[in-house]
Amino acid sequence: MSEAVEPVERGAVEIHLGDNLVVAAGLADGSFTLIYLDPPFNTGRVQGKAVETAQSRTADGPPGRRGFHGREYERLRGDLRTYDDRFDDYWGFLEPRLVEAWRLLADDGTLYVHLDYREAHYAKVLMDALFGRERFLNELIWAYDYGAKTRRRWPTKHDTILVYVKDPDRYWFDSDAVDREPYMAPGLVTAEKAARGKLPTDVWWHTIVPTTGREKTGYPTQKPEGILRRIVQASSRPGDRVLDFFAGSGTTGAVASALGRDAVLVDANPEAVEVMRRRMPHAEVID
Ligand SMILES: C[S@@+](CC[C@H](N)C(=O)[O-])C[C@H]1O[C@@H](n2cnc3c(N)ncnc32)[C@H](O)[C@@H]1O
């Protein structure tokens, strides 16, 4: 349960301004142990067009790409396209970026893709097809309880993070390195266990970024450091390289660097890069 950080040397941070598809093309195969992606939610058309370049327009996925399950994957895409054309926009933007992330992932690496409840199911089916169902590790639910609540349905207060590993026999995962959390019913376990806390499960109750305080950068879609901290602790070691190419306010880089990992961050929005520059004065900015 301790939030204490083991004294490690701060990791280096590189911040790139640009379209992630273009920047990713310059990064070496298999060079990251951990990749965390938090793309814009179902706004592929708007956001994608806003940052699209000639290169990204031609990169609708490698021509003729069949994914892990060959023809089935093509059929699946076709089926989903007819089912919901918004999906086509979104996936047309996301798919080539996921393919790049997969290329950049080390053999013992793990890919986390942060989605909202409207996209997660499509993304799960398609990432299974793209990467292989046996490489799916977890569906994490980040549950929070903040803001207005509708009375017309169950208020939606969770995000989904899908986790895939490059190689199910080799991936790095260290549950001992993860901060533990309080038992919900500490009276049901020994005092020793209660004091130690429990290992988090795949459902993470965690507040959103507090509206005031050290962590808040003012960037609208900023994710809490506590969520990234678990991910970085479990799926990388000090000295490993971590990539976030939808970096926003740079939460992944701030956490990774504090935990002694080296981080590469990319965002197409100059305001995001400015926020990251302020948040990580030790970073090298490449624009
Ligand atoms: C949901 S936000 C990420 C928030 C981040 N996880 C944080 O904690 O601050 C998504 C980010 O992706 C960026 N983005 C969208 N399309 C992009 C692209 N093609 N290349 C690079 N960045 C892009 C947006 O500018 C935005 O900052």
Short mmCIF file of C-alpha atoms and ligand atoms in Angstrom, two decimals:
data_model
loop_
_atom_site.label_atom_id
_atom_site.label_comp_id
_atom_site.label_asym_id
_atom_site.label_seq_id
_atom_site.Cartn_x
_atom_site.Cartn_y
_atom_site.Cartn_z
CA MET A 1 0.00 0.00 0.00
CA SER A 2 3.04 2.20 0.37
CA GLU A 3 3.38 4.99 -2.16
CA ALA A 4 7.10 5.22 -1.37
CA VAL A 5 9.27 5.05 -4.46
CA GLU A 6 12.44 2.99 -4.24
CA PRO A 7 15.35 5.40 -4.76
CA VAL A 8 16.13 4.97 -8.45
CA GLU A 9 17.90 7.25 -10.85
CA ARG A 10 15.43 9.29 -12.92
CA GLY A 11 14.98 8.00 -16.46
CA ALA A 12 15.63 10.10 -19.56
CA VAL A 13 12.64 11.54 -21.45
CA GLU A 14 12.38 12.42 -25.14
CA ILE A 15 9.37 14.44 -26.32
CA HIS A 16 8.45 14.60 -30.01
CA LEU A 17 5.97 17.02 -31.59
CA GLY A 18 4.35 15.41 -34.61
CA ASP A 19 1.98 12.83 -36.01
CA ASN A 20 2.72 9.61 -34.19
CA LEU A 21 2.67 7.54 -37.38
CA VAL A 22 5.46 9.65 -38.81
CA VAL A 23 7.53 9.73 -35.60
CA ALA A 24 7.02 5.99 -34.99
CA ALA A 25 8.41 5.21 -38.43
CA GLY A 26 11.79 6.50 -37.20
CA LEU A 27 11.90 4.23 -34.13
CA ALA A 28 13.59 0.82 -34.15
CA ASP A 29 11.73 -2.52 -34.17
CA GLY A 30 11.32 -4.15 -30.77
CA SER A 31 12.85 -1.24 -28.87
CA PHE A 32 10.21 -0.74 -26.13
CA THR A 33 9.29 -3.02 -23.22
CA LEU A 34 6.12 -1.11 -22.47
CA ILE A 35 3.82 0.85 -24.77
CA TYR A 36 0.80 2.66 -23.36
CA LEU A 37 -1.65 4.25 -25.79
CA ASP A 38 -4.54 6.51 -24.82
CA PRO A 39 -5.99 7.56 -28.18
CA PRO A 40 -8.77 10.10 -28.57
CA PHE A 41 -12.09 8.34 -28.02
CA ASN A 42 -14.08 7.72 -31.19
CA THR A 43 -13.03 10.99 -32.69
CA GLY A 44 -10.75 9.48 -35.29
CA ARG A 45 -12.29 11.47 -38.08
CA VAL A 46 -11.93 14.85 -36.39
CA GLN A 47 -8.65 14.29 -34.57
CA GLY A 48 -7.19 12.12 -37.29
CA LYS A 49 -7.88 14.65 -40.01
CA ALA A 50 -6.63 17.47 -37.80
CA VAL A 51 -3.19 15.90 -37.52
CA GLU A 52 -3.16 13.88 -40.71
CA THR A 53 -0.17 14.20 -42.98
CA ALA A 54 0.49 12.88 -46.44
CA GLN A 55 2.29 9.94 -44.86
CA SER A 56 -0.52 9.02 -42.49
CA ARG A 57 -3.11 9.21 -45.26
CA THR A 58 -1.32 6.54 -47.20
CA ALA A 59 -0.93 4.36 -44.13
CA ASP A 60 -4.35 2.78 -43.85
CA GLY A 61 -2.53 -0.33 -42.76
CA PRO A 62 -0.15 -2.16 -45.02
CA PRO A 63 -1.97 -2.99 -48.27
CA GLY A 64 -3.35 -6.49 -48.23
CA ARG A 65 -2.59 -6.88 -44.54
CA ARG A 66 -4.45 -9.88 -43.24
CA GLY A 67 -3.70 -9.78 -39.52
CA PHE A 68 -3.05 -12.81 -37.45
CA HIS A 69 -5.96 -14.83 -38.70
CA GLY A 70 -5.59 -14.10 -42.38
CA ARG A 71 -8.83 -13.88 -44.30
CA GLU A 72 -11.00 -13.98 -41.21
CA TYR A 73 -9.57 -10.62 -40.26
CA GLU A 74 -10.57 -9.07 -43.57
CA ARG A 75 -14.08 -10.45 -43.22
CA LEU A 76 -14.29 -9.19 -39.67
CA ARG A 77 -13.37 -5.69 -40.69
CA GLY A 78 -15.90 -5.78 -43.49
CA ASP A 79 -18.63 -7.00 -41.16
CA LEU A 80 -17.94 -4.36 -38.58
CA ARG A 81 -17.85 -1.67 -41.22
CA THR A 82 -21.36 -2.49 -42.35
CA TYR A 83 -22.48 -2.76 -38.75
CA ASP A 84 -21.31 0.71 -37.77
CA ASP A 85 -19.67 3.16 -40.14
CA ARG A 86 -18.31 5.26 -37.27
CA PHE A 87 -16.20 2.24 -36.54
CA ASP A 88 -14.56 2.45 -39.93
CA ASP A 89 -13.48 6.04 -39.30
CA TYR A 90 -12.11 5.23 -35.91
CA TRP A 91 -10.38 2.02 -36.83
CA GLY A 92 -9.03 3.48 -40.05
CA PHE A 93 -7.19 5.97 -37.85
CA LEU A 94 -6.19 3.62 -35.07
CA GLU A 95 -5.27 0.42 -36.87
CA PRO A 96 -2.06 1.57 -38.60
CA ARG A 97 -0.92 3.07 -35.30
CA LEU A 98 -1.54 -0.19 -33.45
CA VAL A 99 0.35 -2.07 -36.14
CA GLU A 100 3.28 0.32 -35.60
CA ALA A 101 3.08 -0.13 -31.82
CA TRP A 102 3.25 -3.89 -32.29
CA ARG A 103 6.35 -3.54 -34.44
CA LEU A 104 8.04 -1.38 -31.79
CA LEU A 105 7.23 -3.76 -28.92
CA ALA A 106 10.11 -5.90 -27.58
CA ASP A 107 9.76 -9.69 -27.40
CA ASP A 108 9.09 -9.43 -23.65
CA GLY A 109 6.96 -6.33 -24.13
CA THR A 110 3.39 -5.38 -23.23
CA LEU A 111 0.94 -3.07 -24.99
CA TYR A 112 -1.77 -1.24 -23.00
CA VAL A 113 -4.58 0.43 -25.00
CA HIS A 114 -6.85 2.75 -23.01
CA LEU A 115 -10.39 2.98 -24.44
CA ASP A 116 -13.83 4.03 -23.37
CA TYR A 117 -16.85 1.76 -23.04
CA ARG A 118 -18.15 2.61 -26.51
CA GLU A 119 -14.99 1.44 -28.29
CA ALA A 120 -13.54 -1.27 -26.10
CA HIS A 121 -15.57 -4.14 -27.54
CA TYR A 122 -14.83 -3.40 -31.15
CA ALA A 123 -11.19 -2.87 -30.28
CA LYS A 124 -10.97 -6.19 -28.41
CA VAL A 125 -12.34 -8.17 -31.34
CA LEU A 126 -10.10 -6.43 -33.83
CA MET A 127 -6.94 -6.54 -31.74
CA ASP A 128 -7.52 -10.27 -31.19
CA ALA A 129 -7.64 -10.62 -34.95
CA LEU A 130 -4.65 -8.35 -35.51
CA PHE A 131 -2.28 -9.64 -32.80
CA GLY A 132 -3.68 -13.09 -31.97
CA ARG A 133 -6.16 -13.93 -29.27
CA GLU A 134 -3.55 -15.83 -27.26
CA ARG A 135 -1.60 -12.59 -26.86
CA PHE A 136 -4.48 -10.96 -25.00
CA LEU A 137 -3.53 -10.71 -21.32
CA ASN A 138 -6.16 -8.63 -19.53
CA GLU A 139 -9.10 -6.31 -19.72
CA LEU A 140 -8.53 -3.72 -16.99
CA ILE A 141 -11.45 -1.68 -15.73
CA TRP A 142 -10.58 1.70 -14.25
CA ALA A 143 -13.61 2.73 -12.19
CA TYR A 144 -14.03 6.24 -10.82
CA ASP A 145 -16.90 8.10 -9.25
CA TYR A 146 -16.87 11.74 -10.07
CA GLY A 147 -19.10 14.32 -11.73
CA ALA A 148 -22.77 14.45 -12.67
CA LYS A 149 -24.81 11.24 -12.85
CA THR A 150 -27.64 10.64 -15.28
CA ARG A 151 -30.90 9.21 -13.93
CA ARG A 152 -31.85 7.73 -17.32
CA ARG A 153 -29.47 4.75 -17.17
CA TRP A 154 -26.61 3.44 -15.06
CA PRO A 155 -24.12 6.30 -14.98
CA THR A 156 -21.01 5.31 -16.93
CA LYS A 157 -18.00 5.79 -14.73
CA HIS A 158 -15.30 3.52 -16.06
CA ASP A 159 -12.66 3.23 -18.78
CA THR A 160 -11.30 0.00 -20.23
CA ILE A 161 -7.63 -0.78 -20.78
CA LEU A 162 -6.90 -3.75 -23.05
CA VAL A 163 -3.55 -5.46 -22.51
CA TYR A 164 -1.67 -7.56 -25.09
CA VAL A 165 1.76 -9.20 -24.80
CA LYS A 166 4.11 -9.74 -27.69
CA ASP A 167 4.99 -13.26 -26.57
CA PRO A 168 2.84 -15.10 -23.98
CA ASP A 169 5.88 -17.19 -22.95
CA ARG A 170 8.32 -14.33 -22.48
CA TYR A 171 6.51 -11.18 -21.38
CA TRP A 172 7.72 -9.28 -18.30
CA PHE A 173 5.21 -8.97 -15.45
CA ASP A 174 6.25 -8.30 -11.85
CA SER A 175 3.31 -8.29 -9.45
CA ASP A 176 5.68 -7.86 -6.48
CA ALA A 177 6.72 -4.45 -7.78
CA VAL A 178 3.13 -3.13 -7.78
CA ASP A 179 1.85 -0.90 -4.93
CA ARG A 180 -0.68 -2.90 -2.94
CA GLU A 181 -4.12 -1.61 -1.93
CA PRO A 182 -6.33 -1.96 1.16
CA TYR A 183 -8.54 -5.06 1.49
CA MET A 184 -12.25 -4.25 1.12
CA ALA A 185 -12.99 -6.39 4.18
CA PRO A 186 -9.76 -6.30 6.24
CA GLY A 187 -11.56 -8.10 9.10
CA LEU A 188 -11.68 -11.28 6.96
CA VAL A 189 -7.89 -11.61 6.66
CA THR A 190 -5.07 -11.80 9.21
CA ALA A 191 -3.76 -8.55 10.66
CA GLU A 192 -0.48 -9.21 8.87
CA LYS A 193 -2.21 -9.55 5.50
CA ALA A 194 -4.37 -6.50 6.16
CA ALA A 195 -1.27 -4.44 6.96
CA ARG A 196 0.47 -5.60 3.78
CA GLY A 197 -2.56 -4.86 1.61
CA LYS A 198 -3.75 -6.86 -1.37
CA LEU A 199 -2.56 -7.15 -4.91
CA PRO A 200 -4.82 -5.12 -7.21
CA THR A 201 -7.10 -7.19 -9.45
CA ASP A 202 -8.23 -6.28 -12.96
CA VAL A 203 -10.72 -3.74 -11.55
CA TRP A 204 -9.01 -0.56 -10.40
CA TRP A 205 -10.91 1.94 -8.28
CA HIS A 206 -8.99 5.16 -8.62
CA THR A 207 -9.93 8.84 -8.49
CA ILE A 208 -9.65 11.00 -11.58
CA VAL A 209 -6.86 13.60 -11.55
CA PRO A 210 -7.71 15.87 -8.60
CA THR A 211 -8.98 19.28 -9.73
CA THR A 212 -6.33 20.93 -7.56
CA GLY A 213 -2.93 19.75 -6.47
CA ARG A 214 0.54 18.86 -7.68
CA GLU A 215 -0.55 16.43 -10.35
CA LYS A 216 -2.97 18.64 -12.26
CA THR A 217 -1.55 20.10 -15.49
CA GLY A 218 -4.77 21.55 -16.93
CA TYR A 219 -4.60 19.27 -20.00
CA PRO A 220 -8.20 18.13 -20.57
CA THR A 221 -7.71 14.36 -20.98
CA GLN A 222 -4.94 13.92 -18.41
CA LYS A 223 -4.90 10.48 -16.75
CA PRO A 224 -3.98 9.93 -13.09
CA GLU A 225 -0.40 9.05 -12.23
CA GLY A 226 -1.67 6.24 -9.97
CA ILE A 227 -3.06 4.34 -12.97
CA LEU A 228 0.16 4.67 -14.97
CA ARG A 229 2.25 3.85 -11.93
CA ARG A 230 0.73 0.38 -11.67
CA ILE A 231 1.21 -0.25 -15.35
CA VAL A 232 4.84 0.89 -15.36
CA GLN A 233 5.68 -1.00 -12.15
CA ALA A 234 4.20 -4.28 -13.37
CA SER A 235 5.25 -4.31 -17.01
CA SER A 236 8.74 -2.78 -17.09
CA ARG A 237 12.01 -2.71 -15.15
CA PRO A 238 14.24 0.25 -14.26
CA GLY A 239 16.32 1.02 -17.34
CA ASP A 240 13.67 -0.27 -19.78
CA ARG A 241 12.24 1.96 -22.51
CA VAL A 242 8.60 3.07 -22.39
CA LEU A 243 6.65 4.61 -25.28
CA ASP A 244 3.46 6.69 -25.32
CA PHE A 245 2.65 8.16 -28.71
CA PHE A 246 -0.67 9.72 -27.70
CA ALA A 247 1.15 11.38 -24.82
CA GLY A 248 -1.08 14.40 -24.02
CA SER A 249 0.14 15.91 -20.74
CA GLY A 250 2.88 13.25 -20.51
CA THR A 251 1.61 11.24 -17.53
CA THR A 252 3.30 8.07 -18.81
CA GLY A 253 6.65 9.81 -19.16
CA ALA A 254 6.46 11.56 -15.78
CA VAL A 255 5.74 8.27 -14.02
CA ALA A 256 8.18 6.17 -16.04
CA SER A 257 11.02 8.64 -15.51
CA ALA A 258 10.36 8.84 -11.74
CA LEU A 259 10.54 5.05 -11.65
CA GLY A 260 13.87 4.97 -13.51
CA ARG A 261 12.61 4.01 -16.98
CA ASP A 262 13.49 5.95 -20.14
CA ALA A 263 10.47 7.35 -21.97
CA VAL A 264 9.68 8.44 -25.51
CA LEU A 265 6.58 10.64 -25.77
CA VAL A 266 4.85 11.86 -28.92
CA ASP A 267 1.94 14.26 -29.44
CA ALA A 268 0.70 16.15 -32.47
CA ASN A 269 -0.65 19.02 -30.40
CA PRO A 270 1.85 21.82 -29.62
CA GLU A 271 -0.10 22.63 -26.42
CA ALA A 272 0.48 19.08 -25.19
CA VAL A 273 4.20 19.43 -25.86
CA GLU A 274 4.25 22.72 -23.93
CA VAL A 275 2.51 21.06 -20.97
CA MET A 276 5.00 18.16 -21.10
CA ARG A 277 7.95 20.54 -21.31
CA ARG A 278 6.78 22.26 -18.11
CA ARG A 279 5.99 18.97 -16.38
CA MET A 280 9.36 17.36 -17.23
CA PRO A 281 11.98 20.11 -17.40
CA HIS A 282 14.66 17.42 -17.70
CA ALA A 283 13.21 16.16 -21.01
CA GLU A 284 14.77 16.62 -24.42
CA VAL A 285 12.20 18.15 -26.80
CA ILE A 286 12.41 17.33 -30.51
CA ASP A 287 10.07 19.43 -32.66
C1 LIG B 1 -6.60 11.16 -24.66
S1 LIG B 1 -5.24 12.20 -24.97
C2 LIG B 1 -3.91 11.48 -24.05
C3 LIG B 1 -3.88 11.93 -22.60
C4 LIG B 1 -2.69 11.39 -21.82
N1 LIG B 1 -2.80 9.97 -21.57
C5 LIG B 1 -2.50 12.13 -20.51
O1 LIG B 1 -2.45 11.51 -19.43
O2 LIG B 1 -2.42 13.36 -20.55
C6 LIG B 1 -4.87 11.81 -26.63
C7 LIG B 1 -3.75 12.65 -27.23
O3 LIG B 1 -3.46 12.14 -28.52
C8 LIG B 1 -3.02 13.23 -29.32
N2 LIG B 1 -3.14 12.80 -30.72
C9 LIG B 1 -4.25 12.57 -31.46
N3 LIG B 1 -3.93 12.16 -32.69
C10 LIG B 1 -2.57 12.10 -32.74
C11 LIG B 1 -1.64 11.72 -33.74
N4 LIG B 1 -2.04 11.31 -34.95
N5 LIG B 1 -0.32 11.79 -33.45
C12 LIG B 1 0.11 12.21 -32.23
N6 LIG B 1 -0.74 12.57 -31.22
C13 LIG B 1 -2.06 12.51 -31.49
C14 LIG B 1 -3.92 14.38 -28.92
O4 LIG B 1 -3.31 15.63 -29.22
C15 LIG B 1 -4.07 14.13 -27.41
O5 LIG B 1 -3.15 14.89 -26.68
#
